[in-house]
mmCIF file of C-alpha atoms and ligand atoms in Angstrom:
data_model
loop_
_atom_site.group_PDB
_atom_site.id
_atom_site.type_symbol
_atom_site.label_atom_id
_atom_site.label_comp_id
_atom_site.label_asym_id
_atom_site.label_seq_id
_atom_site.Cartn_x
_atom_site.Cartn_y
_atom_site.Cartn_z
ATOM 1 C CA UNK A 625 -44.875 120.370 -30.132
ATOM 2 C CA UNK A 626 -48.127 122.262 -29.925
ATOM 3 C CA UNK A 627 -48.745 124.776 -27.159
ATOM 4 C CA UNK A 628 -51.146 123.730 -24.355
ATOM 5 C CA UNK A 629 -53.693 126.044 -22.731
ATOM 6 C CA UNK A 630 -55.419 126.248 -19.334
ATOM 7 C CA UNK A 631 -58.882 124.752 -19.759
ATOM 8 C CA UNK A 632 -60.361 127.192 -17.263
ATOM 9 C CA UNK A 633 -59.024 130.583 -18.343
ATOM 10 C CA UNK A 634 -57.370 129.784 -21.679
ATOM 11 C CA UNK A 635 -53.922 131.171 -20.874
ATOM 12 C CA UNK A 636 -51.060 129.449 -22.690
ATOM 13 C CA UNK A 637 -48.691 127.182 -20.781
ATOM 14 C CA UNK A 638 -45.725 129.359 -21.770
ATOM 15 C CA UNK A 639 -47.370 132.343 -20.049
ATOM 16 C CA UNK A 640 -49.197 130.771 -17.072
ATOM 17 C CA UNK A 641 -47.626 127.356 -16.735
ATOM 18 C CA UNK A 642 -46.446 124.846 -16.099
ATOM 19 C CA UNK A 643 -49.970 123.431 -16.297
ATOM 20 C CA UNK A 644 -51.052 121.197 -13.449
ATOM 21 C CA UNK A 645 -53.862 118.793 -14.245
ATOM 22 C CA UNK A 646 -54.686 120.985 -17.231
ATOM 23 C CA UNK A 647 -54.823 124.173 -15.215
ATOM 24 C CA UNK A 648 -52.510 127.171 -15.178
ATOM 25 C CA UNK A 649 -50.736 128.028 -11.920
ATOM 26 C CA UNK A 650 -53.362 130.562 -10.802
ATOM 27 C CA UNK A 651 -56.345 128.402 -11.734
ATOM 28 C CA UNK A 652 -54.799 125.353 -10.088
ATOM 29 C CA UNK A 653 -54.576 127.213 -6.783
ATOM 30 C CA UNK A 654 -58.097 128.579 -7.169
ATOM 31 C CA UNK A 655 -59.602 125.220 -8.033
ATOM 32 C CA UNK A 656 -57.797 123.431 -5.195
ATOM 33 C CA UNK A 657 -58.123 125.581 -2.108
ATOM 34 C CA UNK A 658 -56.569 124.173 1.061
ATOM 35 C CA UNK A 659 -58.501 126.107 3.691
ATOM 36 C CA UNK A 660 -62.081 124.874 3.662
ATOM 37 C CA UNK A 661 -63.088 126.137 7.103
ATOM 38 C CA UNK A 662 -66.607 127.446 7.738
ATOM 39 C CA UNK A 663 -66.834 131.154 8.330
ATOM 40 C CA UNK A 664 -68.656 130.660 11.658
ATOM 41 C CA UNK A 665 -67.916 128.106 14.330
ATOM 42 C CA UNK A 666 -69.332 127.501 17.801
ATOM 43 C CA UNK A 667 -67.767 126.283 20.980
ATOM 44 C CA UNK A 668 -68.641 126.042 24.689
ATOM 45 C CA UNK A 669 -67.018 126.586 28.026
ATOM 46 C CA UNK A 670 -68.207 125.455 31.459
ATOM 47 C CA UNK A 671 -69.539 128.394 33.443
ATOM 48 C CA UNK A 672 -68.762 126.568 36.669
ATOM 49 C CA UNK A 673 -65.177 125.425 36.189
ATOM 50 C CA UNK A 674 -63.925 127.057 32.986
ATOM 51 C CA UNK A 675 -63.225 123.753 31.272
ATOM 52 C CA UNK A 676 -63.858 123.267 27.561
ATOM 53 C CA UNK A 677 -63.961 120.453 25.065
ATOM 54 C CA UNK A 678 -60.828 119.638 23.143
ATOM 55 C CA UNK A 679 -61.271 116.882 20.576
ATOM 56 C CA UNK A 680 -64.346 115.749 22.501
ATOM 57 C CA UNK A 681 -62.640 115.618 25.895
ATOM 58 C CA UNK A 682 -63.284 118.186 28.613
ATOM 59 C CA UNK A 683 -60.039 119.787 29.714
ATOM 60 C CA UNK A 684 -59.167 122.392 32.325
ATOM 61 C CA UNK A 685 -58.022 125.742 30.982
ATOM 62 C CA UNK A 686 -54.507 127.016 31.521
ATOM 63 C CA UNK A 687 -55.879 130.396 32.611
ATOM 64 C CA UNK A 688 -58.905 131.247 34.721
ATOM 65 C CA UNK A 689 -58.704 134.960 33.987
ATOM 66 C CA UNK A 690 -61.950 135.420 32.027
ATOM 67 C CA UNK A 691 -60.575 137.298 29.023
ATOM 68 C CA UNK A 692 -57.618 134.930 28.605
ATOM 69 C CA UNK A 693 -59.909 131.979 29.172
ATOM 70 C CA UNK A 694 -62.330 133.045 26.399
ATOM 71 C CA UNK A 695 -59.481 133.499 23.928
ATOM 72 C CA UNK A 696 -57.974 130.165 24.949
ATOM 73 C CA UNK A 697 -61.286 128.393 24.284
ATOM 74 C CA UNK A 698 -61.879 130.221 20.988
ATOM 75 C CA UNK A 699 -58.282 129.658 19.779
ATOM 76 C CA UNK A 700 -58.598 125.977 20.539
ATOM 77 C CA UNK A 701 -61.884 125.638 18.643
ATOM 78 C CA UNK A 702 -60.428 127.554 15.712
ATOM 79 C CA UNK A 703 -57.297 125.376 15.521
ATOM 80 C CA UNK A 704 -59.421 122.244 15.686
ATOM 81 C CA UNK A 705 -61.719 123.483 12.919
ATOM 82 C CA UNK A 706 -58.736 124.456 10.767
ATOM 83 C CA UNK A 707 -57.150 121.081 11.304
ATOM 84 C CA UNK A 708 -60.365 119.354 10.264
ATOM 85 C CA UNK A 709 -60.883 121.566 7.247
ATOM 86 C CA UNK A 710 -57.423 121.402 5.688
ATOM 87 C CA UNK A 711 -57.664 119.681 2.333
ATOM 88 C CA UNK A 712 -56.644 116.040 2.353
ATOM 89 C CA UNK A 713 -53.610 116.851 0.251
ATOM 90 C CA UNK A 714 -52.050 118.581 3.273
ATOM 91 C CA UNK A 715 -50.359 115.903 5.273
ATOM 92 C CA UNK A 716 -48.546 118.064 7.778
ATOM 93 C CA UNK A 717 -49.112 121.516 9.115
ATOM 94 C CA UNK A 718 -47.651 123.875 11.622
ATOM 95 C CA UNK A 719 -49.180 126.849 13.399
ATOM 96 C CA UNK A 720 -46.849 129.834 13.203
ATOM 97 C CA UNK A 721 -47.164 133.376 14.590
ATOM 98 C CA UNK A 722 -49.070 135.723 12.281
ATOM 99 C CA UNK A 723 -45.996 137.889 11.646
ATOM 100 C CA UNK A 724 -43.938 134.903 10.520
ATOM 101 C CA UNK A 725 -46.189 133.544 7.802
ATOM 102 C CA UNK A 726 -45.522 136.474 5.458
ATOM 103 C CA UNK A 727 -41.887 135.498 5.057
ATOM 104 C CA UNK A 728 -42.500 131.853 4.224
ATOM 105 C CA UNK A 729 -42.039 131.317 0.495
ATOM 106 C CA UNK A 730 -41.287 127.685 0.042
ATOM 107 C CA UNK A 731 -42.622 124.477 1.537
ATOM 108 C CA UNK A 732 -42.282 120.803 0.673
ATOM 109 C CA UNK A 733 -45.238 119.173 -1.087
ATOM 110 C CA UNK A 734 -47.989 118.202 1.344
ATOM 111 C CA UNK A 735 -46.989 120.735 3.952
ATOM 112 C CA UNK A 736 -48.887 123.810 5.228
ATOM 113 C CA UNK A 737 -48.316 126.607 7.669
ATOM 114 C CA UNK A 738 -51.229 128.347 9.304
ATOM 115 C CA UNK A 739 -51.484 131.546 11.290
ATOM 116 C CA UNK A 740 -54.363 133.329 12.899
ATOM 117 C CA UNK A 741 -55.030 136.486 14.837
ATOM 118 C CA UNK A 742 -58.149 138.019 16.308
ATOM 119 C CA UNK A 743 -59.232 141.120 14.420
ATOM 120 C CA UNK A 744 -62.498 141.935 16.175
ATOM 121 C CA UNK A 745 -64.156 140.748 19.388
ATOM 122 C CA UNK A 746 -67.042 141.258 21.781
ATOM 123 C CA UNK A 747 -66.394 139.359 24.961
ATOM 124 C CA UNK A 748 -68.200 141.381 27.610
ATOM 125 C CA UNK A 749 -71.076 138.924 27.693
ATOM 126 C CA UNK A 750 -71.959 135.492 26.360
ATOM 127 C CA UNK A 751 -71.902 134.296 23.685
ATOM 128 C CA UNK A 752 -68.484 135.869 23.328
ATOM 129 C CA UNK A 753 -67.757 136.568 19.662
ATOM 130 C CA UNK A 754 -64.254 136.680 18.238
ATOM 131 C CA UNK A 755 -63.459 137.186 14.569
ATOM 132 C CA UNK A 756 -60.101 135.934 13.409
ATOM 133 C CA UNK A 757 -58.135 136.442 10.280
ATOM 134 C CA UNK A 758 -56.830 133.048 9.301
ATOM 135 C CA UNK A 759 -53.995 132.538 6.841
ATOM 136 C CA UNK A 760 -52.654 129.415 5.277
ATOM 137 C CA UNK A 761 -49.709 128.785 2.989
ATOM 138 C CA UNK A 762 -49.256 125.367 1.481
ATOM 139 C CA UNK A 763 -47.783 123.376 -1.364
ATOM 140 C CA UNK A 764 -49.951 120.611 -2.728
ATOM 141 C CA UNK A 765 -48.202 119.824 -6.022
ATOM 142 C CA UNK A 766 -44.579 119.602 -7.030
ATOM 143 C CA UNK A 767 -45.109 121.657 -10.212
ATOM 144 C CA UNK A 768 -46.454 124.556 -8.137
ATOM 145 C CA UNK A 769 -44.342 127.697 -8.646
ATOM 146 C CA UNK A 770 -46.012 129.719 -5.886
ATOM 147 C CA UNK A 771 -47.512 128.518 -2.631
ATOM 148 C CA UNK A 772 -51.210 128.493 -1.955
ATOM 149 C CA UNK A 773 -51.746 131.659 -0.005
ATOM 150 C CA UNK A 774 -55.244 131.870 1.392
ATOM 151 C CA UNK A 775 -56.853 134.065 3.969
ATOM 152 C CA UNK A 776 -60.271 134.051 5.467
ATOM 153 C CA UNK A 777 -62.258 135.631 8.282
ATOM 154 C CA UNK A 778 -63.681 133.140 10.750
ATOM 155 C CA UNK A 779 -65.998 134.078 13.615
ATOM 156 C CA UNK A 780 -65.954 131.936 16.742
ATOM 157 C CA UNK A 781 -68.924 131.976 19.135
ATOM 158 C CA UNK A 782 -68.080 130.958 22.708
ATOM 159 C CA UNK A 783 -71.185 129.921 24.641
ATOM 160 C CA UNK A 784 -71.644 128.962 28.256
ATOM 161 C CA UNK A 785 -72.652 125.531 29.432
ATOM 162 C CA UNK A 786 -72.169 123.245 32.422
ATOM 163 C CA UNK A 787 -69.703 120.416 31.795
ATOM 164 C CA UNK A 788 -70.745 116.841 32.671
ATOM 165 C CA UNK A 789 -68.433 116.806 35.691
ATOM 166 C CA UNK A 790 -69.946 120.003 37.113
ATOM 167 C CA UNK A 791 -73.460 118.716 36.375
ATOM 168 C CA UNK A 792 -72.637 115.793 38.626
ATOM 169 C CA UNK A 793 -70.912 117.952 41.216
ATOM 170 C CA UNK A 794 -73.772 120.466 41.341
ATOM 171 C CA UNK A 795 -76.250 117.597 41.501
ATOM 172 C CA UNK A 796 -74.656 116.341 44.721
ATOM 173 C CA UNK A 797 -73.059 113.306 43.120
ATOM 174 C CA UNK A 798 -70.364 111.310 44.887
ATOM 175 C CA UNK A 799 -68.857 107.915 44.193
ATOM 176 C CA UNK A 800 -66.930 107.139 47.360
ATOM 177 C CA UNK A 801 -66.745 108.104 51.004
ATOM 178 C CA UNK A 802 -63.385 108.536 52.618
ATOM 179 C CA UNK A 803 -63.623 107.943 56.350
ATOM 180 C CA UNK A 804 -60.772 109.108 58.523
ATOM 181 C CA UNK A 805 -60.676 107.707 62.029
ATOM 182 C CA UNK A 806 -58.176 107.027 64.787
ATOM 183 C CA UNK A 807 -57.781 103.705 66.528
ATOM 184 C CA UNK A 808 -59.620 103.545 69.886
ATOM 185 C CA UNK A 809 -60.232 107.280 70.158
ATOM 186 C CA UNK A 810 -61.765 110.209 68.283
ATOM 187 C CA UNK A 811 -59.599 112.358 66.046
ATOM 188 C CA UNK A 812 -58.140 115.333 67.873
ATOM 189 C CA UNK A 813 -58.728 118.928 66.793
ATOM 190 C CA UNK A 814 -55.100 119.181 65.729
ATOM 191 C CA UNK A 815 -55.369 116.046 63.588
ATOM 192 C CA UNK A 816 -58.574 117.311 61.987
ATOM 193 C CA UNK A 817 -56.790 120.522 61.038
ATOM 194 C CA UNK A 818 -53.732 118.745 59.616
ATOM 195 C CA UNK A 819 -55.868 116.212 57.722
ATOM 196 C CA UNK A 820 -58.127 118.961 56.339
ATOM 197 C CA UNK A 821 -55.121 120.840 54.992
ATOM 198 C CA UNK A 822 -53.457 117.708 53.643
ATOM 199 C CA UNK A 823 -56.655 116.652 51.864
ATOM 200 C CA UNK A 824 -57.104 120.103 50.325
ATOM 201 C CA UNK A 825 -53.563 120.151 48.930
ATOM 202 C CA UNK A 826 -53.740 116.597 47.686
ATOM 203 C CA UNK A 827 -57.118 117.124 45.984
ATOM 204 C CA UNK A 828 -55.710 120.083 44.068
ATOM 205 C CA UNK A 829 -52.984 117.793 42.805
ATOM 206 C CA UNK A 830 -55.362 114.913 42.002
ATOM 207 C CA UNK A 831 -57.803 117.197 40.158
ATOM 208 C CA UNK A 832 -55.124 118.085 37.643
ATOM 209 C CA UNK A 833 -55.393 114.527 36.330
ATOM 210 C CA UNK A 834 -58.734 113.266 37.608
ATOM 211 C CA UNK A 835 -61.467 115.830 36.985
ATOM 212 C CA UNK A 836 -63.910 113.721 39.001
ATOM 213 C CA UNK A 837 -61.603 113.765 42.028
ATOM 214 C CA UNK A 838 -63.547 116.574 43.717
ATOM 215 C CA UNK A 839 -64.750 116.693 47.318
ATOM 216 C CA UNK A 840 -68.518 116.893 47.233
ATOM 217 C CA UNK A 841 -68.888 117.390 50.953
ATOM 218 C CA UNK A 842 -67.015 117.131 54.240
ATOM 219 C CA UNK A 843 -68.823 115.869 57.324
ATOM 220 C CA UNK A 844 -67.388 116.438 60.785
ATOM 221 C CA UNK A 845 -68.285 113.539 63.005
ATOM 222 C CA UNK A 846 -67.571 113.032 66.659
ATOM 223 C CA UNK A 847 -65.222 110.161 65.904
ATOM 224 C CA UNK A 848 -63.618 111.586 62.782
ATOM 225 C CA UNK A 849 -64.052 113.050 59.318
ATOM 226 C CA UNK A 850 -66.026 111.874 56.283
ATOM 227 C CA UNK A 851 -65.165 113.161 52.835
ATOM 228 C CA UNK A 852 -67.684 112.563 50.036
ATOM 229 C CA UNK A 853 -65.578 112.115 46.921
ATOM 230 C CA UNK A 854 -66.356 112.322 43.215
ATOM 231 C CA UNK A 855 -64.128 109.363 42.415
ATOM 232 C CA UNK A 856 -63.021 106.228 44.214
ATOM 233 C CA UNK A 857 -59.458 106.569 42.983
ATOM 234 C CA UNK A 858 -59.289 110.044 44.491
ATOM 235 C CA UNK A 859 -60.546 108.672 47.840
ATOM 236 C CA UNK A 860 -57.860 105.967 47.688
ATOM 237 C CA UNK A 861 -55.113 108.447 46.918
ATOM 238 C CA UNK A 862 -56.163 110.637 49.837
ATOM 239 C CA UNK A 863 -56.257 107.643 52.184
ATOM 240 C CA UNK A 864 -52.743 106.756 51.069
ATOM 241 C CA UNK A 865 -51.526 110.317 51.671
ATOM 242 C CA UNK A 866 -53.039 110.314 55.173
ATOM 243 C CA UNK A 867 -51.459 106.949 55.922
ATOM 244 C CA UNK A 868 -48.083 108.201 54.750
ATOM 245 C CA UNK A 869 -48.362 111.167 57.069
ATOM 246 C CA UNK A 870 -49.808 109.477 60.164
ATOM 247 C CA UNK A 871 -49.364 105.729 59.722
ATOM 248 C CA UNK A 872 -52.316 103.400 60.180
ATOM 249 C CA UNK A 873 -54.331 101.013 58.053
ATOM 250 C CA UNK A 874 -56.585 101.355 55.023
ATOM 251 C CA UNK A 875 -59.627 99.211 54.334
ATOM 252 C CA UNK A 876 -62.408 99.274 51.771
ATOM 253 C CA UNK A 877 -66.056 98.279 51.813
ATOM 254 C CA UNK A 878 -68.692 98.339 49.099
ATOM 255 C CA UNK A 879 -72.344 99.068 49.382
ATOM 256 C CA UNK A 880 -74.930 98.416 46.700
ATOM 257 C CA UNK A 881 -76.747 101.714 46.197
ATOM 258 C CA UNK A 882 -78.925 100.906 43.207
ATOM 259 C CA UNK A 883 -79.066 99.969 39.561
ATOM 260 C CA UNK A 884 -78.067 102.208 36.675
ATOM 261 C CA UNK A 885 -81.255 102.680 34.651
ATOM 262 C CA UNK A 886 -79.371 103.023 31.396
ATOM 263 C CA UNK A 887 -76.931 100.129 31.669
ATOM 264 C CA UNK A 888 -78.950 98.093 34.217
ATOM 265 C CA UNK A 889 -75.679 97.462 35.973
ATOM 266 C CA UNK A 890 -75.503 97.475 39.758
ATOM 267 C CA UNK A 891 -74.031 100.635 41.226
ATOM 268 C CA UNK A 892 -71.787 100.342 44.254
ATOM 269 C CA UNK A 893 -70.483 102.973 46.535
ATOM 270 C CA UNK A 894 -67.035 102.493 47.978
ATOM 271 C CA UNK A 895 -66.121 103.398 51.516
ATOM 272 C CA UNK A 896 -62.417 103.859 51.938
ATOM 273 C CA UNK A 897 -61.446 103.947 55.601
ATOM 274 C CA UNK A 898 -58.130 105.055 56.925
ATOM 275 C CA UNK A 899 -57.564 104.406 60.597
ATOM 276 C CA UNK A 900 -54.621 106.283 62.011
ATOM 277 C CA UNK A 901 -52.760 104.899 65.041
ATOM 278 C CA UNK A 902 -53.998 105.718 68.517
ATOM 279 C CA UNK A 903 -50.592 107.054 69.555
ATOM 280 C CA UNK A 904 -50.052 110.779 69.890
ATOM 281 C CA UNK A 905 -47.143 112.969 70.798
ATOM 282 C CA UNK A 906 -46.879 113.114 74.598
ATOM 283 C CA UNK A 907 -48.418 109.686 75.204
ATOM 284 C CA UNK A 908 -46.742 107.464 77.781
ATOM 285 C CA UNK A 909 -46.265 103.962 76.414
ATOM 286 C CA UNK A 910 -44.651 100.734 77.561
ATOM 287 C CA UNK A 911 -43.486 97.631 75.738
ATOM 288 C CA UNK A 912 -44.159 94.100 76.913
ATOM 289 C CA UNK A 913 -40.871 93.935 78.818
ATOM 290 C CA UNK A 914 -41.979 96.905 80.891
ATOM 291 C CA UNK A 915 -39.777 99.623 79.369
ATOM 292 C CA UNK A 916 -41.521 102.973 79.620
ATOM 293 C CA UNK A 917 -41.332 105.640 76.926
ATOM 294 C CA UNK A 918 -42.695 109.034 76.087
ATOM 295 C CA UNK A 919 -43.945 109.398 72.482
ATOM 296 C CA UNK A 920 -42.106 112.273 70.796
ATOM 297 C CA UNK A 921 -43.325 111.930 67.225
ATOM 298 C CA UNK A 922 -45.799 109.844 65.235
ATOM 299 C CA UNK A 923 -45.590 109.537 61.460
ATOM 300 C CA UNK A 924 -46.122 107.191 58.552
ATOM 301 C CA UNK A 925 -42.928 105.309 59.317
ATOM 302 C CA UNK A 926 -43.410 104.704 63.018
ATOM 303 C CA UNK A 927 -42.822 106.170 66.468
ATOM 304 C CA UNK A 928 -40.034 108.294 67.833
ATOM 305 C CA UNK A 929 -39.974 107.545 71.556
ATOM 306 C CA UNK A 930 -37.881 108.601 74.514
ATOM 307 C CA UNK A 931 -36.864 105.795 76.822
ATOM 308 C CA UNK A 932 -37.615 107.212 80.279
ATOM 309 C CA UNK A 933 -34.920 105.065 81.928
ATOM 310 C CA UNK A 934 -32.060 106.104 79.634
ATOM 311 C CA UNK A 935 -33.576 109.377 78.380
ATOM 312 C CA UNK A 936 -32.416 108.462 74.883
ATOM 313 C CA UNK A 937 -34.644 108.880 71.886
ATOM 314 C CA UNK A 938 -35.246 105.798 69.807
ATOM 315 C CA UNK A 939 -37.218 104.980 66.674
ATOM 316 C CA UNK A 940 -39.575 102.051 66.150
ATOM 317 C CA UNK A 941 -41.144 101.297 62.792
ATOM 318 C CA UNK A 942 -44.785 100.223 62.896
ATOM 319 C CA UNK A 943 -43.953 96.535 62.588
ATOM 320 C CA UNK A 944 -41.644 96.730 65.590
ATOM 321 C CA UNK A 945 -44.216 98.709 67.573
ATOM 322 C CA UNK A 946 -46.530 95.760 67.107
ATOM 323 C CA UNK A 947 -43.913 93.105 67.756
ATOM 324 C CA UNK A 948 -42.692 94.743 70.968
ATOM 325 C CA UNK A 949 -46.289 95.157 72.130
ATOM 326 C CA UNK A 950 -45.953 98.888 72.638
ATOM 327 C CA UNK A 951 -49.173 100.169 74.167
ATOM 328 C CA UNK A 952 -50.398 103.274 75.900
ATOM 329 C CA UNK A 953 -50.174 102.809 79.675
ATOM 330 C CA UNK A 954 -51.985 104.305 82.609
ATOM 331 C CA UNK A 955 -49.816 106.732 84.482
ATOM 332 C CA UNK A 956 -49.900 109.444 87.064
ATOM 333 C CA UNK A 957 -48.233 112.776 86.674
ATOM 334 C CA UNK A 958 -46.685 114.803 89.459
ATOM 335 C CA UNK A 959 -44.026 117.407 90.044
ATOM 336 C CA UNK A 960 -41.053 117.030 92.332
ATOM 337 C CA UNK A 961 -38.053 119.051 93.414
ATOM 338 C CA UNK A 962 -34.534 117.630 93.508
ATOM 339 C CA UNK A 963 -33.467 118.003 97.145
ATOM 340 C CA UNK A 964 -30.148 116.137 97.145
ATOM 341 C CA UNK A 965 -27.959 114.180 94.799
ATOM 342 C CA UNK A 966 -25.608 111.353 95.785
ATOM 343 C CA UNK A 967 -23.346 109.474 93.324
ATOM 344 C CA UNK A 968 -26.034 106.845 92.690
ATOM 345 C CA UNK A 969 -29.291 108.321 93.874
ATOM 346 C CA UNK A 970 -31.407 111.426 93.782
ATOM 347 C CA UNK A 971 -33.727 112.516 96.510
ATOM 348 C CA UNK A 972 -36.906 114.300 95.507
ATOM 349 C CA UNK A 973 -39.796 116.002 97.204
ATOM 350 C CA UNK A 974 -43.282 115.859 95.769
ATOM 351 C CA UNK A 975 -44.503 119.432 95.209
ATOM 352 C CA UNK A 976 -48.036 118.691 96.302
ATOM 353 C CA UNK A 977 -47.743 116.215 99.148
ATOM 354 C CA UNK A 978 -44.189 117.143 100.298
ATOM 355 C CA UNK A 979 -43.511 113.427 100.440
ATOM 356 C CA UNK A 980 -39.848 112.652 99.784
ATOM 357 C CA UNK A 981 -38.539 109.705 97.837
ATOM 358 C CA UNK A 982 -35.358 108.402 96.260
ATOM 359 C CA UNK A 983 -34.745 107.351 92.697
ATOM 360 C CA UNK A 984 -31.804 105.882 90.870
ATOM 361 C CA UNK A 985 -29.841 108.670 89.171
ATOM 362 C CA UNK A 986 -31.213 109.016 85.638
ATOM 363 C CA UNK A 987 -29.268 109.559 82.421
ATOM 364 C CA UNK A 988 -29.707 113.331 82.613
ATOM 365 C CA UNK A 989 -27.786 115.919 84.582
ATOM 366 C CA UNK A 990 -29.668 117.274 87.562
ATOM 367 C CA UNK A 991 -29.144 120.070 90.003
ATOM 368 C CA UNK A 992 -30.495 120.555 93.476
ATOM 369 C CA UNK A 993 -33.496 122.871 93.603
ATOM 370 C CA UNK A 994 -34.721 122.013 90.099
ATOM 371 C CA UNK A 995 -38.322 120.963 89.636
ATOM 372 C CA UNK A 996 -39.230 118.040 87.373
ATOM 373 C CA UNK A 997 -42.356 116.621 85.825
ATOM 374 C CA UNK A 998 -42.562 113.033 86.994
ATOM 375 C CA UNK A 999 -44.477 110.038 85.693
ATOM 376 C CA UNK A 1000 -45.522 107.032 87.711
ATOM 377 C CA UNK A 1001 -46.193 103.782 85.878
ATOM 378 C CA UNK A 1002 -46.960 100.543 87.721
ATOM 379 C CA UNK A 1003 -45.645 101.967 90.969
ATOM 380 C CA UNK A 1004 -42.364 103.128 89.466
ATOM 381 C CA UNK A 1005 -41.461 106.771 89.035
ATOM 382 C CA UNK A 1006 -39.624 108.273 86.062
ATOM 383 C CA UNK A 1007 -38.234 111.686 85.266
ATOM 384 C CA UNK A 1008 -40.152 113.114 82.327
ATOM 385 C CA UNK A 1009 -38.780 116.617 81.840
ATOM 386 C CA UNK A 1010 -37.486 119.614 83.700
ATOM 387 C CA UNK A 1011 -40.083 122.282 84.551
ATOM 388 C CA UNK A 1012 -39.205 125.549 82.855
HETATM 389 ZN ZN1 ZN B 1005 -56.022 129.362 -15.807
HETATM 390 ZN ZN1 ZN B 1006 -67.329 122.318 34.733
#
C-alpha cells in the first residue's frame, strides 16, 4: 500500500495522519475552523429602562447597576454572535467558565464548548467597548486526534437607544384607562391610598411579564381615580386585583379613537371600570327584615357585620348582601349613660338632653355609670359600643 500525503502541506499520513478529507490533522483543523465570529460586534441598550434585545425581543435586564448591566448586554450579544457563527458541523455547544475549558480534552463529534472573558474595557461612557477573549474547543470529525482549539479577540460595542416600549411611554402613549370608582359616593382618601399602593405593587408584578403594562399617568378625580395604562390586559389585571381587595363590579367600554395609518385598522381605546361597593367600615346598615348592623369589614368576599341586637359578628358574602337587601340606613348617633340595670331592662340617660329611656338588655355586659355610643334607626335605639 502506498503512503498518502496531505495535499496542503505534503506531510505523510504516517507522520501527520490519519488524513481527513485528504488533509493531515493540523491542516484539517486549519481548513475547517469552527469559530467564524466577526472581530467586532454591536449591540444596544435602552437608556430609559435598561432593556436590550435578545434574539430580536426586548428583555429587561437582571441587573440595573450600570456596570453589571453593560456587561450583561455585551455578554448576551457575544453569546448570540458566537452561536450564530459556529460552523454548521457543530450541532451542540455549551458555554463553560474560562478556567474550565483548558482541561477539556475530548468531546463527541458535533459538540463544542465555548468560553469567554473580558480582557479590556472602556465603559465610562457610551458606546461602551468591551474586548473579550473567546475560546472554543470542538470535535467535528471522528478521525480527529486533537480537538479544534481556537481563540479570538472580539470587541463588543454597547450603544444607547430608546426601546420601542419607552418610545411609546415617553410619547405619552396609553391603550386603556382604568377607572376606579365607588358605588353612590366618591372614593375616600383612605381608599385612594390603599388603591394607589395596591396598583403600584401589582404593576411591578405585571411589568415582569408585560413590558407594556406601565402606568402612563394617574389622574385624581373628585369621584375616583383614573389610571392611563400602556396595555389593556394590565388594566384588566389591576381591576381584578382591586375587586379582589374591595369587592365590586368590573365593566368595559370601547371608544373608537382613530385609524392606524399603517394598517388602516380602527384603533379602539378600552375603558375598564371597577366600581367598589358603597359600604365602608363603620357604616350602619339594615336588611329588608329590619335587622340593624354595624359594618366591621369590607373585602372582596363580602361584609363582616355586627348585629346590633345580638352584638354578634356575622359574615355575608356579596350575593347574600344583595339577596337580604342590606343597605345603608339613616341613623342618629348619641351618647348615653347606664343609670340602672334590671334583669330584663337597662335604663339610660342621654348625655346631651338628660332624657332617660329604657331598652331591652342587650347581649353585652353592662355596668352602671358606663357611657355608650348609641344609634337610633327608625325610632329604635341600639347600643353601638362602650365609650372609652
Ligand atoms: Zn497538512
Ligand atoms: Zn426602554
